[in-house]
PDB file of C-alpha atoms in Angstrom:
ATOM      1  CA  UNK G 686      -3.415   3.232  16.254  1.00 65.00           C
ATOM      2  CA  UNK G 687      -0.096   4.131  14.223  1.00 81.00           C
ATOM      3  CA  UNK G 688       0.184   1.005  12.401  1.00 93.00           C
ATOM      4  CA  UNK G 689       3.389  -0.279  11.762  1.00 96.00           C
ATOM      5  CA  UNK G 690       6.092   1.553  11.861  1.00 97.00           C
ATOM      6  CA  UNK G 691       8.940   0.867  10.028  1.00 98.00           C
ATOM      7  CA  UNK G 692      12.755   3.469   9.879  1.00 97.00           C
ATOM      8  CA  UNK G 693      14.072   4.624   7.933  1.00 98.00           C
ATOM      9  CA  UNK G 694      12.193   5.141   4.883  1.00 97.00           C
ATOM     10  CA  UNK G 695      14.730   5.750   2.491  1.00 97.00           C
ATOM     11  CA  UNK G 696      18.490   4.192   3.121  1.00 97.00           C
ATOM     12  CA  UNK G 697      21.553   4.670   0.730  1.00 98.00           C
ATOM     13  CA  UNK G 698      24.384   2.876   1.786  1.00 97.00           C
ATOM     14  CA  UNK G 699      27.543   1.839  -0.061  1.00 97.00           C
ATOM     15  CA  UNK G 700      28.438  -1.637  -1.314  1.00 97.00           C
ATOM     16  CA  UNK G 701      30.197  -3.478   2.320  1.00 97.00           C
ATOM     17  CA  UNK G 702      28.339  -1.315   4.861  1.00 97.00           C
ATOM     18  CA  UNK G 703      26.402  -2.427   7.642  1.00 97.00           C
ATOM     19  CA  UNK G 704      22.387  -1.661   6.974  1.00 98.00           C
ATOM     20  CA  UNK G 705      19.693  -1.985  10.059  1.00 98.00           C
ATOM     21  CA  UNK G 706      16.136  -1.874   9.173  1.00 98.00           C
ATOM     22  CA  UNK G 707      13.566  -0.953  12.346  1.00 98.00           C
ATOM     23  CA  UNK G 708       9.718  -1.839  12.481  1.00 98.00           C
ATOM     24  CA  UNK G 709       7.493  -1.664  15.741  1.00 98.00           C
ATOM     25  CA  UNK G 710       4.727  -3.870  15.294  1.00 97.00           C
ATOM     26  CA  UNK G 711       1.028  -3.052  16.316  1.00 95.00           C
ATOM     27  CA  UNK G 712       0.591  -2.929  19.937  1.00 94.00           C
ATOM     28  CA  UNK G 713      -0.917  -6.478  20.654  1.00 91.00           C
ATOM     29  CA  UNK G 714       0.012  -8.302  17.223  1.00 92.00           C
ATOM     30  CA  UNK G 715       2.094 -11.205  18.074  1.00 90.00           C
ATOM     31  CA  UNK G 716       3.116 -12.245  14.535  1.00 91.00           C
ATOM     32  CA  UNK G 717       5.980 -10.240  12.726  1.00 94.00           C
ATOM     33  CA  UNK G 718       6.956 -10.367   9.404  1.00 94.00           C
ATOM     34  CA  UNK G 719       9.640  -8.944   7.150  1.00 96.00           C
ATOM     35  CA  UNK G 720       9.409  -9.236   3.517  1.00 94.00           C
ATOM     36  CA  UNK G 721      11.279  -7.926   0.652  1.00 96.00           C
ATOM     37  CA  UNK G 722      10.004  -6.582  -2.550  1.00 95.00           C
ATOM     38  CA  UNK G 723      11.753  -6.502  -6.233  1.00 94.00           C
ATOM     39  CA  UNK G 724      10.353  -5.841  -9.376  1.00 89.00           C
ATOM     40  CA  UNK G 725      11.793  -9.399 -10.632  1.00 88.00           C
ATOM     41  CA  UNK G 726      10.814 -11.534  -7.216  1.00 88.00           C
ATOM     42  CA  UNK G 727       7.554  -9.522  -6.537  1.00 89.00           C
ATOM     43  CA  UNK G 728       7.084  -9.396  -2.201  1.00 91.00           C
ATOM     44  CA  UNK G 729       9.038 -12.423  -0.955  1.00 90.00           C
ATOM     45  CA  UNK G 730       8.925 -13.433   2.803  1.00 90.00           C
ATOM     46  CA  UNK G 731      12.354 -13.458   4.780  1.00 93.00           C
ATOM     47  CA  UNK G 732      11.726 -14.214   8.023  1.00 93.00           C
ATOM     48  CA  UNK G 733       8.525 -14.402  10.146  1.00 91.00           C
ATOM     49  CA  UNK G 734       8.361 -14.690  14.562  1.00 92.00           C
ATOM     50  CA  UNK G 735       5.585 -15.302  16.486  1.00 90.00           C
ATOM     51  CA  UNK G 736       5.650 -14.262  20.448  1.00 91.00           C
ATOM     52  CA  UNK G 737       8.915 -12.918  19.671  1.00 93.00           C
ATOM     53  CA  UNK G 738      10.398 -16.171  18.388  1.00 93.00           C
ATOM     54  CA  UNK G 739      11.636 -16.458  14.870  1.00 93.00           C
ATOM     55  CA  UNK G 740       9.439 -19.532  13.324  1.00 89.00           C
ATOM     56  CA  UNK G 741      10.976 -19.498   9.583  1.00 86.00           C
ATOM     57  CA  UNK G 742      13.920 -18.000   8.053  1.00 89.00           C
ATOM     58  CA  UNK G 743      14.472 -19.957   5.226  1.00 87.00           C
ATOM     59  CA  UNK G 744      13.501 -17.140   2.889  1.00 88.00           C
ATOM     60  CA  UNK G 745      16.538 -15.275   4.255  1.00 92.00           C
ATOM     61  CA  UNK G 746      19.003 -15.238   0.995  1.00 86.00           C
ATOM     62  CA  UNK G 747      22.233 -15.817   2.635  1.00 86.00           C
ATOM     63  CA  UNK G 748      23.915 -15.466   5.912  1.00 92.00           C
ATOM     64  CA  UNK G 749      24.658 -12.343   5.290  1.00 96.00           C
ATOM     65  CA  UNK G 750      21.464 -10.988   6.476  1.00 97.00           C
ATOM     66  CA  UNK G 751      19.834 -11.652  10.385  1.00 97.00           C
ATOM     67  CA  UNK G 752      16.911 -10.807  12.021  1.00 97.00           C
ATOM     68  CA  UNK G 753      16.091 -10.456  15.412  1.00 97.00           C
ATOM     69  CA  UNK G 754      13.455  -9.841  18.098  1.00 97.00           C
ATOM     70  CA  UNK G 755      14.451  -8.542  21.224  1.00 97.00           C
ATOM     71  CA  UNK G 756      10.680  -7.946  22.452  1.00 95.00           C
ATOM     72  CA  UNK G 757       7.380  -7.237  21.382  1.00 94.00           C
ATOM     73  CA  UNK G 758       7.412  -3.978  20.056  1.00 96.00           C
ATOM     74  CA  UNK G 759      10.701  -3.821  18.439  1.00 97.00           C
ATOM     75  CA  UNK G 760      12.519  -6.351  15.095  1.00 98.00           C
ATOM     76  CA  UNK G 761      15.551  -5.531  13.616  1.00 98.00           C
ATOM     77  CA  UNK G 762      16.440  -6.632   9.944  1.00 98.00           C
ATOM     78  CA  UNK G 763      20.615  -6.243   9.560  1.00 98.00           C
ATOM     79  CA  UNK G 764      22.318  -6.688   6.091  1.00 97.00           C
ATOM     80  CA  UNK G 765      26.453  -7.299   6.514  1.00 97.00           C
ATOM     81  CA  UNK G 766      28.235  -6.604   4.366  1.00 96.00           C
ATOM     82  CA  UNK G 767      25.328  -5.178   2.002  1.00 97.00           C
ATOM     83  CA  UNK G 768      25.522  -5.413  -1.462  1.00 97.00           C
ATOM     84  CA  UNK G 769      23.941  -3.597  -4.782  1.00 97.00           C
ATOM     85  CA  UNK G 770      21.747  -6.848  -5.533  1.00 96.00           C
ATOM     86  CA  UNK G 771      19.921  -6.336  -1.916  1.00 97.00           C
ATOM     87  CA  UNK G 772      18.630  -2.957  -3.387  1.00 97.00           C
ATOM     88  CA  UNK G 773      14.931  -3.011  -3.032  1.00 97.00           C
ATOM     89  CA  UNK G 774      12.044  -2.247  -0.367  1.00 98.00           C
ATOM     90  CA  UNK G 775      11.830  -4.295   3.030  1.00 98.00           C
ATOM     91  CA  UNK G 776       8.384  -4.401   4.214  1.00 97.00           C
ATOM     92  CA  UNK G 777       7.437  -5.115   8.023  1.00 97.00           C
ATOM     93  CA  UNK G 778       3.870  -6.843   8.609  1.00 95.00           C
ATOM     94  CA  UNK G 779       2.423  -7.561  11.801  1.00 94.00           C
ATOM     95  CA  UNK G 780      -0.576  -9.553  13.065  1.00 90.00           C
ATOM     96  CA  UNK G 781      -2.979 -10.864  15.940  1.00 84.00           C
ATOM     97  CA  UNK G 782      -3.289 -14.656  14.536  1.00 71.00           C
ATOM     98  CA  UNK G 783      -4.225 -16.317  11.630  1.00 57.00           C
ATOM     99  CA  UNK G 784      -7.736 -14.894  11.535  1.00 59.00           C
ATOM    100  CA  UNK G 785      -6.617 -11.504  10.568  1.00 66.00           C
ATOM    101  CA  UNK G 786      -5.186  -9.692   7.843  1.00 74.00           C
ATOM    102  CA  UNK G 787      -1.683  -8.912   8.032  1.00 86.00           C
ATOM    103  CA  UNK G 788      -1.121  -4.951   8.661  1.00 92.00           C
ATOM    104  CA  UNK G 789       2.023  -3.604   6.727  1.00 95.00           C
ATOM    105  CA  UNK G 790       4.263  -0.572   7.401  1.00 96.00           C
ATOM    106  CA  UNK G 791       4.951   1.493   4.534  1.00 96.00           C
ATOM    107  CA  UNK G 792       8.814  -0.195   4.135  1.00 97.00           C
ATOM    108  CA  UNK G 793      12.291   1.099   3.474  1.00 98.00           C
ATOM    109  CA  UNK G 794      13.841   1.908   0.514  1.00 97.00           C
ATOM    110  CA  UNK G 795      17.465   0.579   0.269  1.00 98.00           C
ATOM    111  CA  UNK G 796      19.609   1.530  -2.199  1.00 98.00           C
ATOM    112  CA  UNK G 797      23.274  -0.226  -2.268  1.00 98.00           C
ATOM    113  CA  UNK G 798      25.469   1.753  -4.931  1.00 97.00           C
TER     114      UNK G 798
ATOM    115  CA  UNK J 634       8.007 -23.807  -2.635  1.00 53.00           C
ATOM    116  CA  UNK J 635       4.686 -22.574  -2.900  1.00 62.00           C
ATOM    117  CA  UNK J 636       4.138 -20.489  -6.166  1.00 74.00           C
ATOM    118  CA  UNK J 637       0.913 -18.191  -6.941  1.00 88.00           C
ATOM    119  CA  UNK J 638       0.189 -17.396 -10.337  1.00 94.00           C
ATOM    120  CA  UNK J 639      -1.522 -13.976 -10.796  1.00 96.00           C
ATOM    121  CA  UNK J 640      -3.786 -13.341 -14.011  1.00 96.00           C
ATOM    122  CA  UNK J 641      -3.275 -10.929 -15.668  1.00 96.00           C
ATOM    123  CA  UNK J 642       0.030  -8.962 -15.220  1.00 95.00           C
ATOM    124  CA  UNK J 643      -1.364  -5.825 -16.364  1.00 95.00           C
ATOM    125  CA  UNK J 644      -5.007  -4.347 -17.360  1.00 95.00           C
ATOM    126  CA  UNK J 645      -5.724  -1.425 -18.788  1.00 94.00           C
ATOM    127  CA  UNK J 646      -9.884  -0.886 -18.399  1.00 92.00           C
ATOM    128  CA  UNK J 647     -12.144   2.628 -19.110  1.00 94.00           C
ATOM    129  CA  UNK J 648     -13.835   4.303 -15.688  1.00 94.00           C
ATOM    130  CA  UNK J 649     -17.004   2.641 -15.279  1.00 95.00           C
ATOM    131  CA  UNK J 650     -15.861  -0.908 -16.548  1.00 96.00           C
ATOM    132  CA  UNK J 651     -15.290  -4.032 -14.210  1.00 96.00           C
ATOM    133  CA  UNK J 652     -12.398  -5.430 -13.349  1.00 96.00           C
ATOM    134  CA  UNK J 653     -11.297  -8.962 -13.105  1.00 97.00           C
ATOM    135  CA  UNK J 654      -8.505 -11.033 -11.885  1.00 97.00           C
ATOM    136  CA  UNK J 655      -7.640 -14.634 -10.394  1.00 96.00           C
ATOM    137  CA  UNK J 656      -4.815 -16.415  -8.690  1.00 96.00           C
ATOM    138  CA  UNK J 657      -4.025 -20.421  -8.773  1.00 95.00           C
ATOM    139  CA  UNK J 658      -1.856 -22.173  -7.032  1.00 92.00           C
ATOM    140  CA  UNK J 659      -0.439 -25.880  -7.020  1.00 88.00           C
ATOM    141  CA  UNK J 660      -0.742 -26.239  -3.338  1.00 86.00           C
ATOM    142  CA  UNK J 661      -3.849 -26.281  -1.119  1.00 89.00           C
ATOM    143  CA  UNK J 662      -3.955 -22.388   1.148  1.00 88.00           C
ATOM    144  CA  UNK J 663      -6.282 -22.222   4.210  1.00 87.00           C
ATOM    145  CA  UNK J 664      -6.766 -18.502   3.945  1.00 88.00           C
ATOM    146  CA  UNK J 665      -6.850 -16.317   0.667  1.00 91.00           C
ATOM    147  CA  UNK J 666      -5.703 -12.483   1.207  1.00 92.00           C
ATOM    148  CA  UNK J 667      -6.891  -9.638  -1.475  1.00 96.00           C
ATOM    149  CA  UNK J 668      -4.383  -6.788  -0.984  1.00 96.00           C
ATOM    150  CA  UNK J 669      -3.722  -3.450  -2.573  1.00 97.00           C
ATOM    151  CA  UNK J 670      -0.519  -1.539  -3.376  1.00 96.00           C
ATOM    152  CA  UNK J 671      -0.347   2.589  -3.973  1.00 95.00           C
ATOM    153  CA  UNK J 672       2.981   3.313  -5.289  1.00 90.00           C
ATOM    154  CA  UNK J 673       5.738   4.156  -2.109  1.00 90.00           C
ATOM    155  CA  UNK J 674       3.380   2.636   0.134  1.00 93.00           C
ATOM    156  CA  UNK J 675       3.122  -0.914   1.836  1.00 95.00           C
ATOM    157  CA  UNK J 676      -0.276  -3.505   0.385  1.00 95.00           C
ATOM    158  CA  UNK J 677      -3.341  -2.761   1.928  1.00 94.00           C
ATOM    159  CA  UNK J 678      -5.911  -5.829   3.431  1.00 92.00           C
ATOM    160  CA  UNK J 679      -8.920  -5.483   0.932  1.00 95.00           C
ATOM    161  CA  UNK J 680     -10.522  -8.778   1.190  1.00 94.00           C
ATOM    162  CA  UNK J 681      -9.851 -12.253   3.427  1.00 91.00           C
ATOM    163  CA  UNK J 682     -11.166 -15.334   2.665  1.00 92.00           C
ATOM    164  CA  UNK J 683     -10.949 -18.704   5.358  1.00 89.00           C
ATOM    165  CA  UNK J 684     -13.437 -20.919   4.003  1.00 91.00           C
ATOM    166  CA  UNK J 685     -13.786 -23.070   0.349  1.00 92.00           C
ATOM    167  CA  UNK J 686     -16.191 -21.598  -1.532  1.00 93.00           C
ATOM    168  CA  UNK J 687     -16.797 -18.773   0.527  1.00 93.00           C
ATOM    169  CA  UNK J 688     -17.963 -15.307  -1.436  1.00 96.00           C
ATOM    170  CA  UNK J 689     -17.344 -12.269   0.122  1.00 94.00           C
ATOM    171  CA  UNK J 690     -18.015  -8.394  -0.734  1.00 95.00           C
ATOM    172  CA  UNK J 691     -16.789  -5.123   0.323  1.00 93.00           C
ATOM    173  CA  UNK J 692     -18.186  -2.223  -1.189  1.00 95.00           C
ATOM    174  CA  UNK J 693     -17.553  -2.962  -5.126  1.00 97.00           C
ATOM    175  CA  UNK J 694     -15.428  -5.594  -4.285  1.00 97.00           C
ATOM    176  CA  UNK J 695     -16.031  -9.396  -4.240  1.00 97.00           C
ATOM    177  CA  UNK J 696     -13.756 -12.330  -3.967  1.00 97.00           C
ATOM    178  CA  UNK J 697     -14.323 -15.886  -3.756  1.00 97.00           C
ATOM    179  CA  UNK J 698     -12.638 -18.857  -2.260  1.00 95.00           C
ATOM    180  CA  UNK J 699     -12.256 -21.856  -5.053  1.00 94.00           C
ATOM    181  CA  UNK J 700     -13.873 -25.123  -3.845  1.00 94.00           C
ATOM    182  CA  UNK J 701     -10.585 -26.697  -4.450  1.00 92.00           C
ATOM    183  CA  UNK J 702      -8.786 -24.386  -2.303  1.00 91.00           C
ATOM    184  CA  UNK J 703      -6.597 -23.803  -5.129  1.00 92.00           C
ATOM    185  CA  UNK J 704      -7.827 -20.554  -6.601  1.00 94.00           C
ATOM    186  CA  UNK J 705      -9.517 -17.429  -5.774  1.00 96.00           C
ATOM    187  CA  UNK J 706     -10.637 -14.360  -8.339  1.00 97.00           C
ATOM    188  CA  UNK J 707     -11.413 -10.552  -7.479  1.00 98.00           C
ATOM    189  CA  UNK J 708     -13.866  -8.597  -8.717  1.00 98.00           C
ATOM    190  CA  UNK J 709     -14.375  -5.142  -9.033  1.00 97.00           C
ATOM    191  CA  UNK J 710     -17.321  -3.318 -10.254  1.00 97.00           C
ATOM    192  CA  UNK J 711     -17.794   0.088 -11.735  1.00 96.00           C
ATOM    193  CA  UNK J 712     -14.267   0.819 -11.609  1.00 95.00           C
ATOM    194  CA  UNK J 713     -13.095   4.369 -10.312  1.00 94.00           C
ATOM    195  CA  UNK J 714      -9.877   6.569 -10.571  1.00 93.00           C
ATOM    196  CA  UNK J 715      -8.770   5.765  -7.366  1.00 93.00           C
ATOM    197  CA  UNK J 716      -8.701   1.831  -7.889  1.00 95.00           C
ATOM    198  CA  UNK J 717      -5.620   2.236 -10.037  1.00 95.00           C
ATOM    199  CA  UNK J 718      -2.997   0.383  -7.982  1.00 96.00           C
ATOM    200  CA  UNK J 719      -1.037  -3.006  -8.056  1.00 96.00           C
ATOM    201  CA  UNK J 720      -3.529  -6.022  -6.405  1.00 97.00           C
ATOM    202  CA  UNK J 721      -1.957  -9.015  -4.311  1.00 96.00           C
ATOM    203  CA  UNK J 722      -3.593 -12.281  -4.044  1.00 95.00           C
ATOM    204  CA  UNK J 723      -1.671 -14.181  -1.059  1.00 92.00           C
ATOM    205  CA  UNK J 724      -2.246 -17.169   0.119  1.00 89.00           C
ATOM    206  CA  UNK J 725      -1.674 -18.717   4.101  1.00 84.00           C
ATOM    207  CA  UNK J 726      -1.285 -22.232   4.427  1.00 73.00           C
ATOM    208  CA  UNK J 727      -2.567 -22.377   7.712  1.00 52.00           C
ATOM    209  CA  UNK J 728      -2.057 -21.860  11.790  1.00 46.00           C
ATOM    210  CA  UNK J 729       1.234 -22.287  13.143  1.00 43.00           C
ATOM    211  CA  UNK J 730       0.486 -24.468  16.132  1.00 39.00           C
ATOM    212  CA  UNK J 731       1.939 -21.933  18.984  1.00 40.00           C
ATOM    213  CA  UNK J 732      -1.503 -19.503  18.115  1.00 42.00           C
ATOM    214  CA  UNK J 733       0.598 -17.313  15.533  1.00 49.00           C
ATOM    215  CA  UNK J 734       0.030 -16.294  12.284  1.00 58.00           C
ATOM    216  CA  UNK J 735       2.289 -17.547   9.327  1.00 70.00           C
ATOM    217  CA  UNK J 736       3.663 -16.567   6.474  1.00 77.00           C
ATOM    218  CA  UNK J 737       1.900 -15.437   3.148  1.00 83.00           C
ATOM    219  CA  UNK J 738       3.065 -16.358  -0.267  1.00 86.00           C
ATOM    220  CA  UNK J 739       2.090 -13.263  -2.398  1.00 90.00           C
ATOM    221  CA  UNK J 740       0.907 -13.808  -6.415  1.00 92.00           C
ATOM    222  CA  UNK J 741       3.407 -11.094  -8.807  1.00 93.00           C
ATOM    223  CA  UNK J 742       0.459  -8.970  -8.586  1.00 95.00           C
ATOM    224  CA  UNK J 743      -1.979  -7.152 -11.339  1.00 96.00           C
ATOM    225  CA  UNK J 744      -1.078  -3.530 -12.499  1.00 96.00           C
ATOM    226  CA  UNK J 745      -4.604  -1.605 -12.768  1.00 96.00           C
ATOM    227  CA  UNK J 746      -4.681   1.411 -15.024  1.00 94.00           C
ATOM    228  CA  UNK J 747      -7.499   2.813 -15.574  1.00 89.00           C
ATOM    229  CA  UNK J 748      -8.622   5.340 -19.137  1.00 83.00           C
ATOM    230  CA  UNK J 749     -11.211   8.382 -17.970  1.00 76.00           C
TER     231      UNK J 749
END
């Protein structure tokens, strides 16, 4: 199993560019997640879907960002225009059900200078 | 919202000692998550917890479930070199009614340094 995989690792982008974040789930999870992480905010949830359908995204800070699903094994996190304030590391999670741990991919570093 | 409050932010502990930490909440979770952070990597499941009062072990670790469903600690015994790491407490507050999973609320998280 490869886990979750989440691309690209690292991302520096200037201030008004378009940023896409990737993550392929575990093979069978039906639950994604994406969460941010700051040093001020500590891991905060954005958006979560289950069976492909997004279920919350009222941690999602401003319209400026979206989310979607297409199928299974693929989410997309987009940031437009980005800014230096969404600098920090977006994690992906994925899971079976409520009965198990959440499995997390080893997130993205963005940088907005 | 839902708020977590990790104790403490920080410990600094000799090999050999144990280690403990707690989380509390103002709000009721159904599930209590122990995870653990290595730096440039995503948390790591350590422990889960779905029942009040429940006490559960894994290796050196044990965590327990508060009766209140408020709180849960984290213990870790004979501490080791390789325990040094950041440790999430996140809560669930319970099954999404389509059969997912929903989301966690994660504590700020306890810095473990450890002295050989």
């Amino acid at each position: 199993d490869a886990g979750v995989i989440q691309s690209p690792r690292h991302e520096v982008t200037e201030m008004g560019q378009e940023v896409t974040l990737r993550c392929k789930p575990i093979s069978g999870h039906n639950s994604l997640f994406w969460y941010r992480q700051t040093m001020m905010r500590g891991l905060e949830l954005l958006i979560y879907f289950n069976n492909n359908v997004p279920i919350d995204d009222s941690g999602m800070p401003e319209d400026r960002f979206s989310a979607k699903m297409p199928n299974a094994s693929f989410s997309t996190l987009k940031i437009q225009p980005s800014e230096p304030r969404d600098s920090a590391v977006y994690f992906c999670a994925s899971s079976f059900s409520v009965t198990y741990g959440y499995t997390f991919g080893s997130g993205t570093r963005l940088t907005v200078v | 919202g839902q708020q977590l409050n990790q104790s403490p932010q920080s410990m600094f502990i000799q090999e050999g000692e144990d280690v403990s930490m707690n989380c509390t909440s103002s709000s009721i979770f159904n599930t209590w998550l122990w995870y653990k952070q290595d730096p440039g990597e995503g948390p790591v499941l350590l422990i889960a917890l779905y029942k009040a009062g429940e006490l559960t072990s894994n290796g050196r670790l044990t965590a327990q479930f508060g009766i209140t469903r408020k709180d849960s600690f984290l213990n870790i015994s004979a501490s080791i070199p390789s325990d040094v790491g950041i440790y999430f407490c996140a809560g669930q507050g319970g099954m999404y009614s389509g059969g997912g999973a929903d989301g966690l609320t994660f504590g700020k998280g306890t810095h473990l340094i450890i002295q050989p």
